[in-house]
Tab-separated table of C-alpha atoms and ligand atoms in Angstrom:
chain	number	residue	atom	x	y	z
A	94	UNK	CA	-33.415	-38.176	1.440
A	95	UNK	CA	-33.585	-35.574	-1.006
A	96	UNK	CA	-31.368	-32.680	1.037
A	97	UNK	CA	-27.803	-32.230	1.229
A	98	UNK	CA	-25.458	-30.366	3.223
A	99	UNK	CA	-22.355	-28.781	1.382
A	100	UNK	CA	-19.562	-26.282	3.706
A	101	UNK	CA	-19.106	-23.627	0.962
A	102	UNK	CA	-15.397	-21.633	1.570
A	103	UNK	CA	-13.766	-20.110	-1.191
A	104	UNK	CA	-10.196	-17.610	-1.612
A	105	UNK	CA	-7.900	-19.698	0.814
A	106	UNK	CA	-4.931	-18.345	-0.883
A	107	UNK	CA	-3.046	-21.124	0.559
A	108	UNK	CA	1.230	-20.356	0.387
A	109	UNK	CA	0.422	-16.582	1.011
A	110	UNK	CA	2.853	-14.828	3.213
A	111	UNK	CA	1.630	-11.506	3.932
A	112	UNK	CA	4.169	-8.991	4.507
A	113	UNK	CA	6.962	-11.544	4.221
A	114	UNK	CA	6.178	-12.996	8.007
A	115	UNK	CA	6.055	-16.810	7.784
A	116	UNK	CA	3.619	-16.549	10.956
A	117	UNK	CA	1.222	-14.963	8.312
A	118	UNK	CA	1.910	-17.795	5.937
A	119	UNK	CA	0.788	-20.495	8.695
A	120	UNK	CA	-1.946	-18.751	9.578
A	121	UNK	CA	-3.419	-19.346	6.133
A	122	UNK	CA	-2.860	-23.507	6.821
A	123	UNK	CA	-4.114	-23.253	10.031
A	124	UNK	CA	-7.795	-21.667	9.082
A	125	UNK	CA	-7.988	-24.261	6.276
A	126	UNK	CA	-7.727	-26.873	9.012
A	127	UNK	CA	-10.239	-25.243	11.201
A	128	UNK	CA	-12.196	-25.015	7.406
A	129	UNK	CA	-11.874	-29.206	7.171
A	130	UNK	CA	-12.415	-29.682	11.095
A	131	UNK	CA	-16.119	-27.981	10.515
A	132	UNK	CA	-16.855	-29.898	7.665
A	133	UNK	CA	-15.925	-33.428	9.696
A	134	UNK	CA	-18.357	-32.418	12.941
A	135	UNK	CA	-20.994	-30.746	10.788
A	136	UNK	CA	-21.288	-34.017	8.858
A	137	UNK	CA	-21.287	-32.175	5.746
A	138	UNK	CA	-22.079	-34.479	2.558
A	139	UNK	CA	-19.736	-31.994	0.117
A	140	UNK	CA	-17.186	-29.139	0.274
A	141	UNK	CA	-17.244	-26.234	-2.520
A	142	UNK	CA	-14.611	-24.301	-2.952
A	143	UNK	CA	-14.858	-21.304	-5.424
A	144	UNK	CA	-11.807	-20.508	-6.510
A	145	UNK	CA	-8.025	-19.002	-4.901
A	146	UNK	CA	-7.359	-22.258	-3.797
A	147	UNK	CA	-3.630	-21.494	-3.650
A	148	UNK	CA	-2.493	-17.881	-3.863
A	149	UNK	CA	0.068	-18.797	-7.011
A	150	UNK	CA	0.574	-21.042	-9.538
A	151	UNK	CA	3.732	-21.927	-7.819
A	152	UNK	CA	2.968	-22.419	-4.313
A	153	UNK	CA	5.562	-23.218	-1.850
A	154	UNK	CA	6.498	-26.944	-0.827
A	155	UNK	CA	4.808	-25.966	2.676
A	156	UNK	CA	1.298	-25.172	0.925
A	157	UNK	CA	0.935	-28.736	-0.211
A	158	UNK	CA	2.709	-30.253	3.198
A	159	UNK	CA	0.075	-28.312	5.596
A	160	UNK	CA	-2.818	-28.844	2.828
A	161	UNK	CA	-2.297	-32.829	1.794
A	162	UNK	CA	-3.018	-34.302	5.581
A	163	UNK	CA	-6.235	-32.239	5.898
A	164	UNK	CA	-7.362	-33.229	2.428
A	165	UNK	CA	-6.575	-37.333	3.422
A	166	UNK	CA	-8.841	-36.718	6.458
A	167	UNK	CA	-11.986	-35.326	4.480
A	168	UNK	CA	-10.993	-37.867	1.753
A	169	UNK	CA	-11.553	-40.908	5.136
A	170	UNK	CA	-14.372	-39.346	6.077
A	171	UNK	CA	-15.733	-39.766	2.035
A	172	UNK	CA	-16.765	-35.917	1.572
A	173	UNK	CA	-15.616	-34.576	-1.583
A	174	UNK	CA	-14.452	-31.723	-2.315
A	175	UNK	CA	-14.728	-30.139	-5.668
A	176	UNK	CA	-13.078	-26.664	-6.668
A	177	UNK	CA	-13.010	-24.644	-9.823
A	178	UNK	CA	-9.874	-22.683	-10.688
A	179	UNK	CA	-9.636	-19.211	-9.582
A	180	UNK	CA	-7.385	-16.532	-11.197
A	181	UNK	CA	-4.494	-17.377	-8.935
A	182	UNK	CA	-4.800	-21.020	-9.679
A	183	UNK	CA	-4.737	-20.717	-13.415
A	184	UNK	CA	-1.133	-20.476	-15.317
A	185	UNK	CA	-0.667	-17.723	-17.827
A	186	UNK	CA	1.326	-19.748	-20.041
A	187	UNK	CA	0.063	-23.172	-20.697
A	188	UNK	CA	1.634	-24.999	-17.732
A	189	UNK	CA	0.197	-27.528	-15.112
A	190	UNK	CA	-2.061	-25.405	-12.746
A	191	UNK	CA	-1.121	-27.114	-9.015
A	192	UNK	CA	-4.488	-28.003	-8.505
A	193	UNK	CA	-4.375	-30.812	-10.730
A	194	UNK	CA	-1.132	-32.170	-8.438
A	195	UNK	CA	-3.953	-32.819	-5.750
A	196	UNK	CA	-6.369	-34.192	-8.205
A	197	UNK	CA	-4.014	-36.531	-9.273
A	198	UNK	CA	-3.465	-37.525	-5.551
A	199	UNK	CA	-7.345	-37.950	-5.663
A	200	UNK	CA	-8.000	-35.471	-2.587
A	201	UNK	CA	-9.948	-33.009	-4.434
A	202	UNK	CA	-11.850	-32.739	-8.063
A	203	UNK	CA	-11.443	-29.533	-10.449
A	204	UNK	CA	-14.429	-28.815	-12.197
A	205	UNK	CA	-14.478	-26.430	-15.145
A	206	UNK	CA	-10.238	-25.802	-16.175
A	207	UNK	CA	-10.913	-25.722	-19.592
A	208	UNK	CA	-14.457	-25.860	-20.886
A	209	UNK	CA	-17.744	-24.832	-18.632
A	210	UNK	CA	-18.632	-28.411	-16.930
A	211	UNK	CA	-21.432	-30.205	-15.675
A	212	UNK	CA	-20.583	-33.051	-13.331
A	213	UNK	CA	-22.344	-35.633	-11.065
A	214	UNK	CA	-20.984	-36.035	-7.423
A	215	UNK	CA	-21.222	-39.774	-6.076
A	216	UNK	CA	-21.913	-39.279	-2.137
A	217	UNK	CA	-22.459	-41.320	0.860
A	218	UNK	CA	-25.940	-40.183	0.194
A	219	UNK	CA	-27.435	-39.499	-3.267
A	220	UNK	CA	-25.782	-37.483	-5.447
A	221	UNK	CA	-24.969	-33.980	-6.193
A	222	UNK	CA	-24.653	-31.842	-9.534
A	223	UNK	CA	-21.431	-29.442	-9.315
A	224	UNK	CA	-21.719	-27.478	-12.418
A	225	UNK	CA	-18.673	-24.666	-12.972
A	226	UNK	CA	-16.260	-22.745	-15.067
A	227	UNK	CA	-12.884	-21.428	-13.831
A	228	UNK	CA	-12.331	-17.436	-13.581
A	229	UNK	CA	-12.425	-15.507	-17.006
A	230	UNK	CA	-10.991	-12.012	-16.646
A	231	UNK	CA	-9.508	-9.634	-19.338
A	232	UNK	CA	-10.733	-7.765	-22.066
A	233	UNK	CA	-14.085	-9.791	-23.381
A	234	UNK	CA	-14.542	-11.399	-20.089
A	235	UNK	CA	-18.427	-10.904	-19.942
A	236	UNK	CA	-18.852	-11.912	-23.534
A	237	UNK	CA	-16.689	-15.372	-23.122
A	238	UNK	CA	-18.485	-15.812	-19.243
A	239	UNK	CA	-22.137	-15.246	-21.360
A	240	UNK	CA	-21.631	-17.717	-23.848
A	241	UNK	CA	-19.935	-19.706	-21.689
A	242	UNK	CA	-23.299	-19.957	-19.065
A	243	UNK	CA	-24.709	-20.583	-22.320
A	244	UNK	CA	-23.553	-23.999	-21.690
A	245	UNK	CA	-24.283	-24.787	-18.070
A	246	UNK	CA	-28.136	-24.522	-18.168
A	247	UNK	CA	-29.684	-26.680	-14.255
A	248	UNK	CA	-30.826	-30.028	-16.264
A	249	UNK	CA	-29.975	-32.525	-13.215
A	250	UNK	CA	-32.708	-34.190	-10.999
A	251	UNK	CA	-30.251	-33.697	-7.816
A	252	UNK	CA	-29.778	-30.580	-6.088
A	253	UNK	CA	-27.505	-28.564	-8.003
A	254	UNK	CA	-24.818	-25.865	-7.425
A	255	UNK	CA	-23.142	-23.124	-9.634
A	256	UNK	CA	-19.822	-22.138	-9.006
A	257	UNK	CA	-18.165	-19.348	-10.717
A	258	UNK	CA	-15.126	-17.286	-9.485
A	259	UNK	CA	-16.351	-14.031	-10.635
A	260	UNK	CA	-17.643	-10.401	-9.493
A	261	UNK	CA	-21.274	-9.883	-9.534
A	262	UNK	CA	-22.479	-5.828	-10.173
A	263	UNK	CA	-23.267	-4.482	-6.958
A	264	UNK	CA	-20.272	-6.259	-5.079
A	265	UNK	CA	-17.094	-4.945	-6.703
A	266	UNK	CA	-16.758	-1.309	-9.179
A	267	UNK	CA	-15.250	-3.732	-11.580
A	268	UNK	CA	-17.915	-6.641	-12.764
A	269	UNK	CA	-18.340	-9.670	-14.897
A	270	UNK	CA	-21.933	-10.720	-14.627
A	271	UNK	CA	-25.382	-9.350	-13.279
A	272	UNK	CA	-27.240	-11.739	-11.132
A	273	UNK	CA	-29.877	-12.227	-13.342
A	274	UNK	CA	-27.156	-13.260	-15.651
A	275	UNK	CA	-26.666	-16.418	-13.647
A	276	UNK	CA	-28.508	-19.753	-15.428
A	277	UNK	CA	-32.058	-20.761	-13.138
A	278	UNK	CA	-32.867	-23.113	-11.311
A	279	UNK	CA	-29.906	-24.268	-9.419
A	280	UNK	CA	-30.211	-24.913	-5.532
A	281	UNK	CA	-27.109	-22.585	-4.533
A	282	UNK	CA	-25.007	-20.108	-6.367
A	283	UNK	CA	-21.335	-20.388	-4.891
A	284	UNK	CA	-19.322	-17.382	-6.053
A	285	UNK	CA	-15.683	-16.656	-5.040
A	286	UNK	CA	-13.520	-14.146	-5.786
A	287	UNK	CA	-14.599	-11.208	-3.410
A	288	UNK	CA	-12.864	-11.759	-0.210
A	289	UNK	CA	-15.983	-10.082	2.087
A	290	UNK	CA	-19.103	-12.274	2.318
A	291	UNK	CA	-22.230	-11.496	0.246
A	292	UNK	CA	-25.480	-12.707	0.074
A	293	UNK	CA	-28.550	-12.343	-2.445
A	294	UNK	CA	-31.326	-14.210	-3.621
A	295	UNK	CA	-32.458	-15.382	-7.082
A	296	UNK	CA	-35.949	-16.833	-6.460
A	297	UNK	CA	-35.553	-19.229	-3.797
A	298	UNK	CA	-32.153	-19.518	-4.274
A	299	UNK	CA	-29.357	-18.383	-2.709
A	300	UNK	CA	-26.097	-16.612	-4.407
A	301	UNK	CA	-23.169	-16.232	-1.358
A	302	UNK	CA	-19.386	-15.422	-1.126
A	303	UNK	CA	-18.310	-16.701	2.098
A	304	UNK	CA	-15.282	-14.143	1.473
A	305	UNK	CA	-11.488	-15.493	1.815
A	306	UNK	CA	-10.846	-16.797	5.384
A	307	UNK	CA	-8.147	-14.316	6.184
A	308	UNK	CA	-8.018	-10.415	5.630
A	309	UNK	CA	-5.542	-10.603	3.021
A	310	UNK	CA	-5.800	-6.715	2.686
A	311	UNK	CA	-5.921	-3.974	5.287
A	312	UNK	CA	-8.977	-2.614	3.513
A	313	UNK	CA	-10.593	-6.443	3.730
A	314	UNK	CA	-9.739	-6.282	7.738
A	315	UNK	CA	-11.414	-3.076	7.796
A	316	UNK	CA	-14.410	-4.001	5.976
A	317	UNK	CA	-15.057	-7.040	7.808
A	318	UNK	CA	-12.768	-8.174	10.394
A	319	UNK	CA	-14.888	-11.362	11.144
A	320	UNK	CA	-14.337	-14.261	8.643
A	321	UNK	CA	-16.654	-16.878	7.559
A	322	UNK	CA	-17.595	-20.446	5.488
A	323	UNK	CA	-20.665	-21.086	4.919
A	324	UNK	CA	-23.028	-23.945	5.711
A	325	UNK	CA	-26.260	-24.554	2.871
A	326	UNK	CA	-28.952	-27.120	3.268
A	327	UNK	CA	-30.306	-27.725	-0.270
A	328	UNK	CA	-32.988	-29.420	-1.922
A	329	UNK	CA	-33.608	-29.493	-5.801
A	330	UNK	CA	-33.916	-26.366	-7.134
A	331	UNK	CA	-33.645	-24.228	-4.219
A	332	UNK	CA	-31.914	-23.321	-0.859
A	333	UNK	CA	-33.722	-24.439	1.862
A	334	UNK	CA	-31.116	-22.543	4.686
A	335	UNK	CA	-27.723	-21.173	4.580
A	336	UNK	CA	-25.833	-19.478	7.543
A	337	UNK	CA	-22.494	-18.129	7.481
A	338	UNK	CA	-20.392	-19.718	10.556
A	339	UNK	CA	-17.778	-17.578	12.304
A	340	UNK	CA	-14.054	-18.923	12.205
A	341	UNK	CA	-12.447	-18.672	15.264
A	342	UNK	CA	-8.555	-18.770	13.579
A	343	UNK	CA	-8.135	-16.077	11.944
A	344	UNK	CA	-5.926	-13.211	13.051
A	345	UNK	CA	-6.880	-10.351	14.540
A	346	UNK	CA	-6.523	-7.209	12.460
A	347	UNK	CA	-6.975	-4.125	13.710
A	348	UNK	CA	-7.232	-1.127	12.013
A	349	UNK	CA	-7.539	2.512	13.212
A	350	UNK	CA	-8.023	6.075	11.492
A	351	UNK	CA	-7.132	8.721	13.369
A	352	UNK	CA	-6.292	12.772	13.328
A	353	UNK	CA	-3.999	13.738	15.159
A	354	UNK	CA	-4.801	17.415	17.260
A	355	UNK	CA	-2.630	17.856	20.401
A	356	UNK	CA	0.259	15.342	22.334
A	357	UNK	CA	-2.263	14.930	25.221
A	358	UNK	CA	-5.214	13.456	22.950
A	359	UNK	CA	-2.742	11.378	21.064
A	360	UNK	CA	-1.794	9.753	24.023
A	361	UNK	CA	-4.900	8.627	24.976
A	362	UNK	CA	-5.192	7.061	21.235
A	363	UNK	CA	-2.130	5.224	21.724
A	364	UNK	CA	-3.389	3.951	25.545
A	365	UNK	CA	-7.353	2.996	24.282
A	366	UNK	CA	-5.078	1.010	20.896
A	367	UNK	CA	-2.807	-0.623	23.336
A	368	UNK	CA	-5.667	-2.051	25.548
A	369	UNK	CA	-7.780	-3.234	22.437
A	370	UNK	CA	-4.900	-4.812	20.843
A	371	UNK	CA	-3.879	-6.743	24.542
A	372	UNK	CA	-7.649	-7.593	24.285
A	373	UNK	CA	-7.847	-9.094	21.300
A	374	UNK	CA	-4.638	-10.784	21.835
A	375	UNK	CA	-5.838	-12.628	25.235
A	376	UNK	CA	-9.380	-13.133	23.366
A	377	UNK	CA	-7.310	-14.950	20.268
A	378	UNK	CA	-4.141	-16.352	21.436
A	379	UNK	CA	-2.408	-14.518	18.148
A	380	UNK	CA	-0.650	-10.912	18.560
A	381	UNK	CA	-2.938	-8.996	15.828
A	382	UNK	CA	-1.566	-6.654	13.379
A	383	UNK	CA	-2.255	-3.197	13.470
A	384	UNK	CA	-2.787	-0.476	10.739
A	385	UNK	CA	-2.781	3.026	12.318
A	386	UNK	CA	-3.509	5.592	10.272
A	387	UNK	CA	-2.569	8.865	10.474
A	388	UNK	CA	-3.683	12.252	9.631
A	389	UNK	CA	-2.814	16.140	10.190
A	390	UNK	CA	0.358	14.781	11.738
A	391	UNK	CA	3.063	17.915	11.986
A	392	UNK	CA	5.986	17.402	10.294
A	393	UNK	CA	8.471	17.891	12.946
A	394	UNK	CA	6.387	15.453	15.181
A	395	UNK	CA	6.310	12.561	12.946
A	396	UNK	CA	9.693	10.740	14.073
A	397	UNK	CA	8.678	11.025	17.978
A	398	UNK	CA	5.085	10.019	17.329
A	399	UNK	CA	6.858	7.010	15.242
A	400	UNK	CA	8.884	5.726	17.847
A	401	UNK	CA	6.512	6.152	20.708
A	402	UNK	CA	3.958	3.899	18.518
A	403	UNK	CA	6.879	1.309	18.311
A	404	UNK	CA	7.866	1.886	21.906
A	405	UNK	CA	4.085	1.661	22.785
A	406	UNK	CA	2.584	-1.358	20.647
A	407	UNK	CA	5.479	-3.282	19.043
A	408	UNK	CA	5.502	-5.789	21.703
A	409	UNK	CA	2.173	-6.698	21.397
A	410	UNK	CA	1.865	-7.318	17.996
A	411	UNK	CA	2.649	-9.207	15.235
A	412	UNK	CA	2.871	-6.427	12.766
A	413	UNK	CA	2.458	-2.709	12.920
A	414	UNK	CA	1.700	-0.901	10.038
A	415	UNK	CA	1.776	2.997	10.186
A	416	UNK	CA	0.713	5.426	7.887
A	417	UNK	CA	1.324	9.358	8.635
A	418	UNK	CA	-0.279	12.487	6.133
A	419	UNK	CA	1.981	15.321	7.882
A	420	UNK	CA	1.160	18.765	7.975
A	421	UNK	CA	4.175	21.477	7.627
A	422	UNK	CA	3.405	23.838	10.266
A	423	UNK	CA	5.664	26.262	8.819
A	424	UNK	CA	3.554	26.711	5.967
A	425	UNK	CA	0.154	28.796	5.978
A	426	UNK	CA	-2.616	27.027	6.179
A	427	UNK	CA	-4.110	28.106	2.579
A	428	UNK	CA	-0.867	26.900	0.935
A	429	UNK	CA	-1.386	23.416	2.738
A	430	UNK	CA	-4.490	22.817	1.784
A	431	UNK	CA	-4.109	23.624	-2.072
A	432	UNK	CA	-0.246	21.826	-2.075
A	433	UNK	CA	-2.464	18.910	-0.602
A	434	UNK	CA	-4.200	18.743	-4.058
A	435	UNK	CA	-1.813	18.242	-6.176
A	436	UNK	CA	-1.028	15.160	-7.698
A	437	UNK	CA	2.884	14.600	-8.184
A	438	UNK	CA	2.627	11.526	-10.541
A	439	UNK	CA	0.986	13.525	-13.256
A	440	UNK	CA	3.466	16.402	-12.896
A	441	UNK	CA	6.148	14.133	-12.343
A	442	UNK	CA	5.160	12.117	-15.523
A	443	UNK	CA	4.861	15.404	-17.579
A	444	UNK	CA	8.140	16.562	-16.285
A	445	UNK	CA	10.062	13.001	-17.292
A	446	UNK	CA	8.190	11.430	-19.984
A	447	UNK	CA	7.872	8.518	-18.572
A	448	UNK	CA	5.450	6.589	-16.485
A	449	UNK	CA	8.336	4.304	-15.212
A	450	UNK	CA	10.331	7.063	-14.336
A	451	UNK	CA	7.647	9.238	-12.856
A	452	UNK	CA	6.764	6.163	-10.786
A	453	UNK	CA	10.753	5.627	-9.679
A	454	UNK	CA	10.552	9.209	-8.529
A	455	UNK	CA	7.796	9.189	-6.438
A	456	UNK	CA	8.876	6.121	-4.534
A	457	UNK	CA	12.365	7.632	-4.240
A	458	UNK	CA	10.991	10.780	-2.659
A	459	UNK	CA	8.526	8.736	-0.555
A	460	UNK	CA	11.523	6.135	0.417
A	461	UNK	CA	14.149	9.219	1.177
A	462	UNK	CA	12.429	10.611	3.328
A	463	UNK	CA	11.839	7.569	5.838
A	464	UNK	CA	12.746	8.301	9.411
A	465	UNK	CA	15.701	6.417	9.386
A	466	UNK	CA	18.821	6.739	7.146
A	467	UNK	CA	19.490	3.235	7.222
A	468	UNK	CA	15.941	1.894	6.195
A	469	UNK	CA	16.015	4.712	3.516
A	470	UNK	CA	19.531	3.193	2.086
A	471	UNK	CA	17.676	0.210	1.989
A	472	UNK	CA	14.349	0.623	0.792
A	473	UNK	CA	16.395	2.905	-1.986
A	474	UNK	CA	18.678	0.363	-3.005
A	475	UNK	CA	15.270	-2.146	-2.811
A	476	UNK	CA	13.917	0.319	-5.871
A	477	UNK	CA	17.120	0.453	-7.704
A	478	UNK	CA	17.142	-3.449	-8.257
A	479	UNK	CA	13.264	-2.862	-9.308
A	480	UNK	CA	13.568	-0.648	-11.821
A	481	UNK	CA	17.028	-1.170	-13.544
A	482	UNK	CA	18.035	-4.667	-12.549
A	483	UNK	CA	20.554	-2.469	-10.659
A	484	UNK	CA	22.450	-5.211	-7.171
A	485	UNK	CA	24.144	-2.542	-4.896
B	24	MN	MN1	-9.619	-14.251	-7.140
């Protein structure tokens, strides 16, 4: 038997808690248990995670409580699982990263914390080669990551696998590595990092981010509302099949765009949103959150069209996120569109001499002029604390 099968996930961000909602946070725990359930029926001989295993170095009590139980039950079942340290696993100062609190209990193995690593995987069957090196970021990234592959050249007889949490060019405007970068002549490439899956070849091997579980972002919803892990058959030196494998526990997000143009057209937005989001509710189980975006909104509308979105949708979902550009319909339209130019943190941070300042005013203008009085007390006295340490 010279194949194996590894489940390759990666970005779990486990102890998240996305937009404060503790719903959110057990969401995260209950995908990584659908993530373990998969590798138990699939029969997998290995799980790879790249990276984001927790979403701080500090997680919350709860992380470890929802994450230790599904950890014993791959550890009964004798699949390994072997992770690398992502950027939110990794301590800035020189502190314990909580990873090693579950390698102590001996329910996972980090590869690659301090130096690049090559290690040998005992299985049920054969063995496996994990080779690794946690995320490098900052100024001299690429030249540390370079010399650093230097060091993890494929010299195993077993099939092999890369792991790096890391952007590739091509995936991300911001990049480490090129993929021909990446050492030969491993089976698989496992990247993390980028929470949208991605595939590409190097010879007849595949490179893959399975993308984080949840949409942590609205613009990762948006991009790909369907999440994914990713099952790889490999033999020595190459892939010989890998298939992403839709989760079914994620949260629905849903996110619309839309431009506003008369009450009567706006109302049939609101009614088309209101049946998708009851859809996807019944389809799921889980109330989605929804993004609405909003454009060309008039000024004097904004308050109504807020509260008839609330009045509307709020019911029905978990979150609602809305976003309004208004339009001043007192103004001519050739002073709206060259006002809509202008950008008010450069003038502001010409006019203050500051870039803290300049940033304190924008959010103080954006926060005062919130619908309601109360929430714009609030959100003021939120910025106060923010910026001068300031309790009201
Ligand atoms: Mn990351």
């Amino acid at each position: 038997m010279d194949s194996l099968v590894v489940l390759h996930t990666s970005d779990t961000h486990l102890g998240y808690r996305q937009y404060g909602l503790s719903e959110r946070e057990m969401d995260i725990y209950e995908v990584f248990g659908e993530i373990i359930e998969a590798a138990i029926r699939e029969h997998v001989d290995a799980v790879i995670h790249s990276g984001d295993f927790f979403d701080s170095v500090n997680p919350p009590p709860q992380a470890y409580y929802h994450a230790i139980p599904y950890l014993r039950q791959l550890r009964e079942k004798e699949i390994p699982l072997i992770v690398i340290p992502g950027d939110h696993d990794i301590p800035k100062r020189r502190v314990l990263p909580p990873l090693m609190v579950l390698e102590r209990l001996g329910l996972l193995q980090v590869i690659g914390l301090r130096e690049p690593e090559k290690r040998d995987i005992r299985l049920r069957r054969g063995g496996l080669r994990v080779a690794g090196f946690r995320n490098t970021k900052g100024p001299g990234a690429r030249q540390q990551l370079l010399k650093a592959l230097t060091r993890l050249s494929q010299d195993s007889e077993y099939p092999s696998i890369l792991v790096l949490h890391q952007s590739l060019r091509g995936v991300s405007p911001e990049y480490e590595l090129e993929l021909g970068e990446l050492p030969k002549g491993y089976s698989y490439y496992a990247m993390g990092h980028i929470h949208l899956y991605k595939k590409y070849m190097v010879g007849e091997s595949a490179v893959v981010y399975p993308g984080s579980p949840e949409a942590l972002r609205r613009d990762e919803a948006e991009a790909q509302p369907t999440r994914y892990i990713v099952l790889a058959e490999i033999a020595p030196g190459k892939t010989l099949s890998s298939s992403k494998v839709k989760l079914t526990s994620p949260r629905p997000q849903l996110v619309y765009r839309h431009t506003y143009s008369s009450d009567k057209e706006f109302k049939s937005f609101i009614a088309r949103v209101r049946e998708e989001v009851v859809r996807a509710e019944a389809r799921t189980k889980k109330k989605p959150i929804l993004h609405i975006i909003l454009d060309n909104v008039p000024r004097m509308k904004k308050t109504s069209i807020y509260d008839a979105i609330d009045r509307l949708l709020r019911t029905h979902v978990l979150a609602l996120r809305i976003q309004a550009v208004t339009r001043d319909t007192s103004l001519p339209r050739t002073v709206q569109e060259s006002t809509a130019n202008i950008n008010h943190y450069e003038i502001l941070k010409e006019l203050l001499g500051d870039e803290g300042l300049a940033k304190l005013a924008l959010e103080l203008i954006d926060t005062l002029s919130l619908d309601s009085k109360q929430a714009a007390i609030i959100q003021a006295e939120k910025l106060l604390a923010k910026y001068f340490g300031i309790e009201v």
